[in-house]
PDB file of C-alpha atoms and ligand atoms in Angstrom:
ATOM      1  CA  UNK A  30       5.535  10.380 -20.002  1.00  0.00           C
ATOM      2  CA  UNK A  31       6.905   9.473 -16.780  1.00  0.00           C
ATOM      3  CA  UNK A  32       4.672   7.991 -14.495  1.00  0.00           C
ATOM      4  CA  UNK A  33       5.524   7.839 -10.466  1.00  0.00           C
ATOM      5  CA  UNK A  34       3.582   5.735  -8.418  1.00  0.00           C
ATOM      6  CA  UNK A  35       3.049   6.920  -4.739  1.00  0.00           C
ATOM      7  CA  UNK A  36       2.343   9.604  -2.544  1.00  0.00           C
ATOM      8  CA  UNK A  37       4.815  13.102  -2.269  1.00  0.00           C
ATOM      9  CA  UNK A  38       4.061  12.236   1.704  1.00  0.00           C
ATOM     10  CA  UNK A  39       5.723   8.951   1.551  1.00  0.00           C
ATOM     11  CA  UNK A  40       9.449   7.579   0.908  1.00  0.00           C
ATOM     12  CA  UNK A  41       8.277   8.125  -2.329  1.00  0.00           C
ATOM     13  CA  UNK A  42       8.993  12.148  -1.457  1.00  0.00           C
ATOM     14  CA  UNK A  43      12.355  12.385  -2.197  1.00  0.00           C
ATOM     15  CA  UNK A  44      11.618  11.201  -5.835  1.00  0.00           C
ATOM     16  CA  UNK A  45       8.878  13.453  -6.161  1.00  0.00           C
ATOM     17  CA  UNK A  46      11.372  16.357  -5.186  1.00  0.00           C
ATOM     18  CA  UNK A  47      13.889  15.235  -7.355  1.00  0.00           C
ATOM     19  CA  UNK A  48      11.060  14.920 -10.462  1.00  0.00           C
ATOM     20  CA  UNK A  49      10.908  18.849  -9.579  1.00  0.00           C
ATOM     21  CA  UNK A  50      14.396  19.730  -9.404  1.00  0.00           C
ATOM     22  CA  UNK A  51      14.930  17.578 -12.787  1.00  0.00           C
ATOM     23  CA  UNK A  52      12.341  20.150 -14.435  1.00  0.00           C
ATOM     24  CA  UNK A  53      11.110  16.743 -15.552  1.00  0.00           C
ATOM     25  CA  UNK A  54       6.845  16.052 -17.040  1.00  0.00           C
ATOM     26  CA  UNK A  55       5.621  13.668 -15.034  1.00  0.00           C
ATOM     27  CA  UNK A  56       2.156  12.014 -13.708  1.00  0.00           C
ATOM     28  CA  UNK A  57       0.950  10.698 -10.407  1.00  0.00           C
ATOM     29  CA  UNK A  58      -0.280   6.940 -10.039  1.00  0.00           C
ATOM     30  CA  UNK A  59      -1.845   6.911  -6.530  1.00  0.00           C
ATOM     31  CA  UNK A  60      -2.121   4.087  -4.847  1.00  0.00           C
ATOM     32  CA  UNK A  61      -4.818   2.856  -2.673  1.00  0.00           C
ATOM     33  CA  UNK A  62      -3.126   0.999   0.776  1.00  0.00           C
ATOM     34  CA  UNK A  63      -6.365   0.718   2.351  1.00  0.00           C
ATOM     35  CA  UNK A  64      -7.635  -1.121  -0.588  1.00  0.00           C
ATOM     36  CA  UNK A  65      -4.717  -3.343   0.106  1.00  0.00           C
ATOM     37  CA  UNK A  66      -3.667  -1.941  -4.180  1.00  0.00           C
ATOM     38  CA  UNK A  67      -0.252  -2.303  -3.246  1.00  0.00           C
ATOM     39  CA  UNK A  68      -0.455  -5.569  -2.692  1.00  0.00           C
ATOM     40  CA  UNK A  69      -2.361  -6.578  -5.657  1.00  0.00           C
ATOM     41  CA  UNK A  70      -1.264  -8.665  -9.133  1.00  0.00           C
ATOM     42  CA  UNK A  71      -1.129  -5.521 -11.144  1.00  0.00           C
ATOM     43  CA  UNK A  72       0.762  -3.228  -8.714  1.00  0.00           C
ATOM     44  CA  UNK A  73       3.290  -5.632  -8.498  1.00  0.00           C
ATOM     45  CA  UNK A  74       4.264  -6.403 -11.734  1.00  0.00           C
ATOM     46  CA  UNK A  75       5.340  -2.801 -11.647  1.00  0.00           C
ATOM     47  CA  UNK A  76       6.995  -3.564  -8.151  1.00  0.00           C
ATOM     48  CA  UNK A  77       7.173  -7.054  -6.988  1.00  0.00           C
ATOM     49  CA  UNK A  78       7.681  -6.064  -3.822  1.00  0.00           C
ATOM     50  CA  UNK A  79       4.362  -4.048  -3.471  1.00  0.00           C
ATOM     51  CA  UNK A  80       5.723  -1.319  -1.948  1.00  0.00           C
ATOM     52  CA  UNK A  81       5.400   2.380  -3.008  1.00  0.00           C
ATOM     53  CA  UNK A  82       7.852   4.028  -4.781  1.00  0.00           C
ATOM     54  CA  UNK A  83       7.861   2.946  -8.150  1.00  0.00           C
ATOM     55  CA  UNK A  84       8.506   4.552 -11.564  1.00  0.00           C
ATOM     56  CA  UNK A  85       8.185   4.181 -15.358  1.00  0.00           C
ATOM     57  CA  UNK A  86       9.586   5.716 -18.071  1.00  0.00           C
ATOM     58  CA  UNK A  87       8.654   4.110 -21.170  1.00  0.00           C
ATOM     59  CA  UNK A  88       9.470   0.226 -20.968  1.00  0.00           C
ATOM     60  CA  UNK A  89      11.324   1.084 -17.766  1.00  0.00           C
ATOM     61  CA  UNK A  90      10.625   0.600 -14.708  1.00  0.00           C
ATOM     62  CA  UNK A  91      12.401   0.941 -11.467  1.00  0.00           C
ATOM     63  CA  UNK A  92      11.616   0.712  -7.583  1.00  0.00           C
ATOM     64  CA  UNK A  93      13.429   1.667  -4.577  1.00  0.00           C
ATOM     65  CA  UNK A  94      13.659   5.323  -3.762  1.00  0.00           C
ATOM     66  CA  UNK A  95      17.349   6.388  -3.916  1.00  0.00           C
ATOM     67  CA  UNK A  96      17.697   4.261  -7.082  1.00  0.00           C
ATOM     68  CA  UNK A  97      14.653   5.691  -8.424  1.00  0.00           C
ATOM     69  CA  UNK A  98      16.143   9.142  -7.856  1.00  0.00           C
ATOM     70  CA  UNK A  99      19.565   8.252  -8.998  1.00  0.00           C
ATOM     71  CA  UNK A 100      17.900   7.255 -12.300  1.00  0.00           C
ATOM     72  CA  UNK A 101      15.893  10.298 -13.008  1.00  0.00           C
ATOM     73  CA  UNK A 102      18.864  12.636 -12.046  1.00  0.00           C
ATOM     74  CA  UNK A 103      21.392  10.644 -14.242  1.00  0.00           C
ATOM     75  CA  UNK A 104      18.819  10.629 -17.193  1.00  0.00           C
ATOM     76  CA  UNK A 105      17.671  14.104 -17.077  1.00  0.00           C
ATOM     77  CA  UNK A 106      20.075  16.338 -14.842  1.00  0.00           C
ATOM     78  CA  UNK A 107      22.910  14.653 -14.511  1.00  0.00           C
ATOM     79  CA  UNK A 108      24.612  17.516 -12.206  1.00  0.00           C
ATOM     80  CA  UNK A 109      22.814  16.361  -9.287  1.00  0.00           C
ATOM     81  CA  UNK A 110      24.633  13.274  -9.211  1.00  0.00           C
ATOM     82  CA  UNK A 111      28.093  15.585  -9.223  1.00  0.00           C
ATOM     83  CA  UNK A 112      30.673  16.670 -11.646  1.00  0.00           C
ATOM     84  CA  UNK A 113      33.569  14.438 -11.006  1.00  0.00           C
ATOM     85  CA  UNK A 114      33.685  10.772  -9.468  1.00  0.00           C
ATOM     86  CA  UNK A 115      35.097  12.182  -6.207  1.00  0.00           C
ATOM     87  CA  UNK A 116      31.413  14.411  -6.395  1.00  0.00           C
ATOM     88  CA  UNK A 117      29.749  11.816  -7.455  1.00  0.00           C
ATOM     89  CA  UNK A 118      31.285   9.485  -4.929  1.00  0.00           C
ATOM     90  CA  UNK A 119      30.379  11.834  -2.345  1.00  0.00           C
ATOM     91  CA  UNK A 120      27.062  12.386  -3.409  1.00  0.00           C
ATOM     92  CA  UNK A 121      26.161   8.562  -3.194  1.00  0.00           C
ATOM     93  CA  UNK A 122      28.139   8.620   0.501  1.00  0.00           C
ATOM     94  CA  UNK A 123      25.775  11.012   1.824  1.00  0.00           C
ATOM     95  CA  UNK A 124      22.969   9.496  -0.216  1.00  0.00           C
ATOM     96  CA  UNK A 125      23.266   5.914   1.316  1.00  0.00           C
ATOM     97  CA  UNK A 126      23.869   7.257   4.736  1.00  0.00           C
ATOM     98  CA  UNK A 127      20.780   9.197   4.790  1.00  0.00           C
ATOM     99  CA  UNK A 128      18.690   5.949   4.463  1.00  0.00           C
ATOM    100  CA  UNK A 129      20.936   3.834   5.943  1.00  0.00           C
ATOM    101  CA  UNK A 130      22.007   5.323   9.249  1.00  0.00           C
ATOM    102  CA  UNK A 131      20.288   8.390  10.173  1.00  0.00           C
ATOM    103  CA  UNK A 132      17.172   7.655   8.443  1.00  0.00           C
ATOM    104  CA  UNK A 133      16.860   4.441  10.702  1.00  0.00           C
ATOM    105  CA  UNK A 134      16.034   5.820  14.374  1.00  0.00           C
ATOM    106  CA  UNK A 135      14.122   8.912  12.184  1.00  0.00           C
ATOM    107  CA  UNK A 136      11.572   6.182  11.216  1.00  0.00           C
ATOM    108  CA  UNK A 137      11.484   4.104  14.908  1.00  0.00           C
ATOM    109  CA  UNK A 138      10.257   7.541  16.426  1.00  0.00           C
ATOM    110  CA  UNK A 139       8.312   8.392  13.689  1.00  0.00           C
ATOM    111  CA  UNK A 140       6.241   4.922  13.217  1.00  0.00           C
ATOM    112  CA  UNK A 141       5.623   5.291  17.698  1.00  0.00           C
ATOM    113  CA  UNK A 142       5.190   8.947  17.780  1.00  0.00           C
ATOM    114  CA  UNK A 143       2.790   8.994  14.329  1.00  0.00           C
ATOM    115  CA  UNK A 144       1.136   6.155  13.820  1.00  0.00           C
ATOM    116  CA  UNK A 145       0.926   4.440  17.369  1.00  0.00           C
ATOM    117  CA  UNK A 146      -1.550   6.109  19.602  1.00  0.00           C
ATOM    118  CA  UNK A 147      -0.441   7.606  22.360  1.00  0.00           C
ATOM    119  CA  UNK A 148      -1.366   5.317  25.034  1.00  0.00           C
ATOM    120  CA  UNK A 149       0.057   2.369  23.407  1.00  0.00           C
ATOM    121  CA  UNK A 150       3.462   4.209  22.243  1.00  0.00           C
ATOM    122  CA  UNK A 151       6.538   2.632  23.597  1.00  0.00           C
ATOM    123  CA  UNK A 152       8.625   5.226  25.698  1.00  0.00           C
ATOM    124  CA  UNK A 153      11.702   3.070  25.218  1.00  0.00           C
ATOM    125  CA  UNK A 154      11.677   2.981  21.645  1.00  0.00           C
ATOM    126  CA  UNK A 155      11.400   6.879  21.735  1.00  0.00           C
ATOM    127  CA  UNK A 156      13.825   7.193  23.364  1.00  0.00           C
ATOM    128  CA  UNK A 157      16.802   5.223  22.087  1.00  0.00           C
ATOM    129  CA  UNK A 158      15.721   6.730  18.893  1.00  0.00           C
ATOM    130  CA  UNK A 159      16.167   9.736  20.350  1.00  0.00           C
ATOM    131  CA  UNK A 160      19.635   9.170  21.732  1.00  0.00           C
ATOM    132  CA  UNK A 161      21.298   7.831  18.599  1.00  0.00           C
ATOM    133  CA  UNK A 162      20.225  10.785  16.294  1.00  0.00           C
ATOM    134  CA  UNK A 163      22.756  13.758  17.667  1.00  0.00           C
ATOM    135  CA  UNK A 164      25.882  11.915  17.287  1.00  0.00           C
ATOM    136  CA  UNK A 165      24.542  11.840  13.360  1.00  0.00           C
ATOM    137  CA  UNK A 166      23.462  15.503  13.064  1.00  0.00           C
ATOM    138  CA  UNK A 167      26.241  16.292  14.499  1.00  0.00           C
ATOM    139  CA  UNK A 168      28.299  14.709  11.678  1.00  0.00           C
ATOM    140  CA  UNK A 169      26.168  16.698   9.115  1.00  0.00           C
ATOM    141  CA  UNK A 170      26.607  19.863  11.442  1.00  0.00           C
ATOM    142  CA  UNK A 171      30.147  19.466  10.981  1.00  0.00           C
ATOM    143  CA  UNK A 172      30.348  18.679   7.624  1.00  0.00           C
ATOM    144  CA  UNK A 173      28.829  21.627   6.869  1.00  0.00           C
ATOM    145  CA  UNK A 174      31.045  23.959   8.466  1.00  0.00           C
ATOM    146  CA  UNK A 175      32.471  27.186   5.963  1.00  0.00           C
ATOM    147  CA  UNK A 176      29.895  25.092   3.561  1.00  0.00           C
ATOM    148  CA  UNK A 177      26.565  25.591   1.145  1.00  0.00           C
ATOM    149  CA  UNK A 178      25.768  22.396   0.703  1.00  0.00           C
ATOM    150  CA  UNK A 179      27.485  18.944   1.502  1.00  0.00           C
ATOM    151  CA  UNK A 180      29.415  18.807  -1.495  1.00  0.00           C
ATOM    152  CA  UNK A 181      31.298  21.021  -4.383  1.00  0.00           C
ATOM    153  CA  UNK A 182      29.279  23.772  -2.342  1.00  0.00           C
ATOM    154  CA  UNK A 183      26.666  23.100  -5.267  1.00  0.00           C
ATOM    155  CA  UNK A 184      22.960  21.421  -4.296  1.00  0.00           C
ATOM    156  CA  UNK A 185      23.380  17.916  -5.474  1.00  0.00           C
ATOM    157  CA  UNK A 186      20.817  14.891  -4.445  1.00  0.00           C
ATOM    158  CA  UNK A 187      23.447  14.659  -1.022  1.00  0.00           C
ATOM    159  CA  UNK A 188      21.912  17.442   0.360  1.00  0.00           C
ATOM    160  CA  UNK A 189      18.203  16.295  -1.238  1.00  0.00           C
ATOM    161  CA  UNK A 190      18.600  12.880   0.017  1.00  0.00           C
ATOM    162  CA  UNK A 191      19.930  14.103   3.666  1.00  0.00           C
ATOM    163  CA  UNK A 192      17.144  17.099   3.901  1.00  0.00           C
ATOM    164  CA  UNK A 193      14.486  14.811   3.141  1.00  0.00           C
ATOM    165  CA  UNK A 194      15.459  12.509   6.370  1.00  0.00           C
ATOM    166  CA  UNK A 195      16.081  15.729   8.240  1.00  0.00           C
ATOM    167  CA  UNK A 196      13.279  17.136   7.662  1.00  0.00           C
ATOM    168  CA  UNK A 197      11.465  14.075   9.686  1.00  0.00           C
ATOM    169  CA  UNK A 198      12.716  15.815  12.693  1.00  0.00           C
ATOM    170  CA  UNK A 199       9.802  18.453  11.919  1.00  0.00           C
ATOM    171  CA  UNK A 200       7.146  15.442  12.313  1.00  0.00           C
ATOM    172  CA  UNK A 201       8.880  13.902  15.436  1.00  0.00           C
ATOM    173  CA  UNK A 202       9.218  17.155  17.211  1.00  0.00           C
ATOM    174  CA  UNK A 203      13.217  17.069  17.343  1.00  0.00           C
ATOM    175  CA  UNK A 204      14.596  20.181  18.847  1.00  0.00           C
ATOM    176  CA  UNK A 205      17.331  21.262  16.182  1.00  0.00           C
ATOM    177  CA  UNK A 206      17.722  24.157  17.191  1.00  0.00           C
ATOM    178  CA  UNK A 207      21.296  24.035  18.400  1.00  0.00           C
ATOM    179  CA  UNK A 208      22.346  22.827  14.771  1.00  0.00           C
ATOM    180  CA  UNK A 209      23.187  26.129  13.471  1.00  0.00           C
ATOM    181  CA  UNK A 210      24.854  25.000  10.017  1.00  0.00           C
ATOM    182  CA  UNK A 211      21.928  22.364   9.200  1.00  0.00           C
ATOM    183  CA  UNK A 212      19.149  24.887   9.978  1.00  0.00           C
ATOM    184  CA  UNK A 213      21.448  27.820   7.429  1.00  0.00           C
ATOM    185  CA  UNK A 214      21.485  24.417   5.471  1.00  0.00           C
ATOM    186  CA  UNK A 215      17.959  24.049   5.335  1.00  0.00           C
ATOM    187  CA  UNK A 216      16.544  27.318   4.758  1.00  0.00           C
ATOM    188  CA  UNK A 217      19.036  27.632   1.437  1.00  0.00           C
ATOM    189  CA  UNK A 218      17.555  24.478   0.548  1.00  0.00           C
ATOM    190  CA  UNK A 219      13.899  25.732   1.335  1.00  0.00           C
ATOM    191  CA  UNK A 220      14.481  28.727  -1.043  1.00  0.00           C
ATOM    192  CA  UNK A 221      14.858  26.651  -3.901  1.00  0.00           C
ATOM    193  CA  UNK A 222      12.246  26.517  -6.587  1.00  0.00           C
ATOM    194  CA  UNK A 223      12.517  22.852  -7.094  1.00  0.00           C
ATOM    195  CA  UNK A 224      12.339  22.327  -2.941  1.00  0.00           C
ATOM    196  CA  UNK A 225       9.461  25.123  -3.188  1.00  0.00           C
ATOM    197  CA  UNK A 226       7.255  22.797  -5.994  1.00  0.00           C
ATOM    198  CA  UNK A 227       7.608  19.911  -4.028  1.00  0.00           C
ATOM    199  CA  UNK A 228       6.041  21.187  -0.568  1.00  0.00           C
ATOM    200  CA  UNK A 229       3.208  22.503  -2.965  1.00  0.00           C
ATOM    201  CA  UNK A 230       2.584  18.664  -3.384  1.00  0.00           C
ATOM    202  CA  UNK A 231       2.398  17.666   0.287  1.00  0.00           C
ATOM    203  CA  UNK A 232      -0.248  20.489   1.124  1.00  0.00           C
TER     204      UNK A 232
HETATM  205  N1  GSH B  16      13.334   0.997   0.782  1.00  0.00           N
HETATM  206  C1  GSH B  16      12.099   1.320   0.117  1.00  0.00           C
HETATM  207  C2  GSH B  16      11.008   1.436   1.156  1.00  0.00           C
HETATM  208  C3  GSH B  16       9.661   1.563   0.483  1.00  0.00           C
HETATM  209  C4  GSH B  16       8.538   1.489   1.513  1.00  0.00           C
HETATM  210  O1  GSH B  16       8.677   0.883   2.588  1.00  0.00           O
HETATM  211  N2  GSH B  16       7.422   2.096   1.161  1.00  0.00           N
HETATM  212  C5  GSH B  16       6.270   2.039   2.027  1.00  0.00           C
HETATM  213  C6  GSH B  16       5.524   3.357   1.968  1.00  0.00           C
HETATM  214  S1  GSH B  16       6.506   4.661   2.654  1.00  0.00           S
HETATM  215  C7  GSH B  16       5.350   0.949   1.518  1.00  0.00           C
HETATM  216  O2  GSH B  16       5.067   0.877   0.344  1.00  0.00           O
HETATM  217  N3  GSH B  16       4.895   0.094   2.429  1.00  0.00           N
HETATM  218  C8  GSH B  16       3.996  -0.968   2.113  1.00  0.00           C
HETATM  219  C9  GSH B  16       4.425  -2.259   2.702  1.00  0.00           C
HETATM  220  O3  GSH B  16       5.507  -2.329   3.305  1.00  0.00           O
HETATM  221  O4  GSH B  16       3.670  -3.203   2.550  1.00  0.00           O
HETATM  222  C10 GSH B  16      12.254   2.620  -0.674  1.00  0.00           C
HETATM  223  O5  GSH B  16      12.923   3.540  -0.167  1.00  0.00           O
HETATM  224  O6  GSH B  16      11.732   2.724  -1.801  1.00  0.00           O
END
């Protein structure tokens, strides 16, 4: 069976959610950062980089989230990856920009306004994190204009992948409530079964 190592409340997440939408059997391998586990001899043999997500399937074993994900969708539901190699190129575009761009200043005010206490958080941090995120949702916002989902108007891991950042706007107190498309966006997503499973996880 496969086994994912991590937490659903981690980067790990978004392969957690895509382990739901694949319909795929899976088990949990939690791992214990305050017993420094990720860091140990065994745990990184699995992920020399002793970092949380990792995955095996068999003799297989992969690491990094979005590859992770990529993997399980192309080995058991294929359609999430996209139809065509314009969808699928598409699907990887908004993939990699999710973690790449707008994920970026997500985690800077996350890591200050989570983690650090408040009398030691760093106002400036905040907010130039703050200030680079609209020009971003507003190039999902507009993307998603006479739309369902970011592409073939079918839920594919684009709209996974760029939900799962989004939704860090929830933790950081973002106001999105001007981003009328995103929040439609998000509530189709929310209504899925698959999306529906994996918030069961994080409670
Ligand atoms: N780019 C990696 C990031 C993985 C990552 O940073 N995971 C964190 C948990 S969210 C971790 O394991 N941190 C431990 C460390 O950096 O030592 C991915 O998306 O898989």
């Amino acid at each position: 069976m496969i086994k994912i190592y991590g937490s659903p409340k981690s980067s790990a997440g978004r392969c957690f959610w895509c382990l739901e939408e694949a319909g795929v059997a899976y088990e949990t391998q939690s791992i214990d950062f305050s017993a420094g586990e990720h860091k140990s001899e065994a745990f990184r043999q699995v992920n020399p980089n002793g970092k949380v997500p990792a995955l095996q399937d068999g003799d297989f074993v992969i690491w990094e989230s979005l590859a992770i994900s990529n993997y399980i969708a192309d080995a058991y539901k294929p359609e999430l990856l996209g139809n065509s190699p314009q969808e699928r190129g598409q699907v990887s575009q908004w993939s990699i920009w999710s973690v790449a761009d707008l994920q970026v200043p997500m985690i800077q005010a996350f890591i200050q306004l989570v983690f650090v206490p408040e009398p030691r958080r760093d106002a400036d941090i905040i907010a130039k994190a703050f200030e680079k995120i609209p020009p971003m949702l507003a190039t999902l916002e507009n993307s998603l204009n006479d739309k369902t989902f970011l592409v073939a108007d079918r839920f594919t891991l684009a709209d996974l992948n760029c939900a799962f950042v989004v939704g860090i706007c929830d933790d950081i107190k973002f106001d999105l409530s001007e981003y009328s498309n995103i929040n439609q966006w998000r509530a189709r997503i929310e209504a899925r079964q698959g999306t529906q499973r994996y918030r069961a996880l994080c409670k």
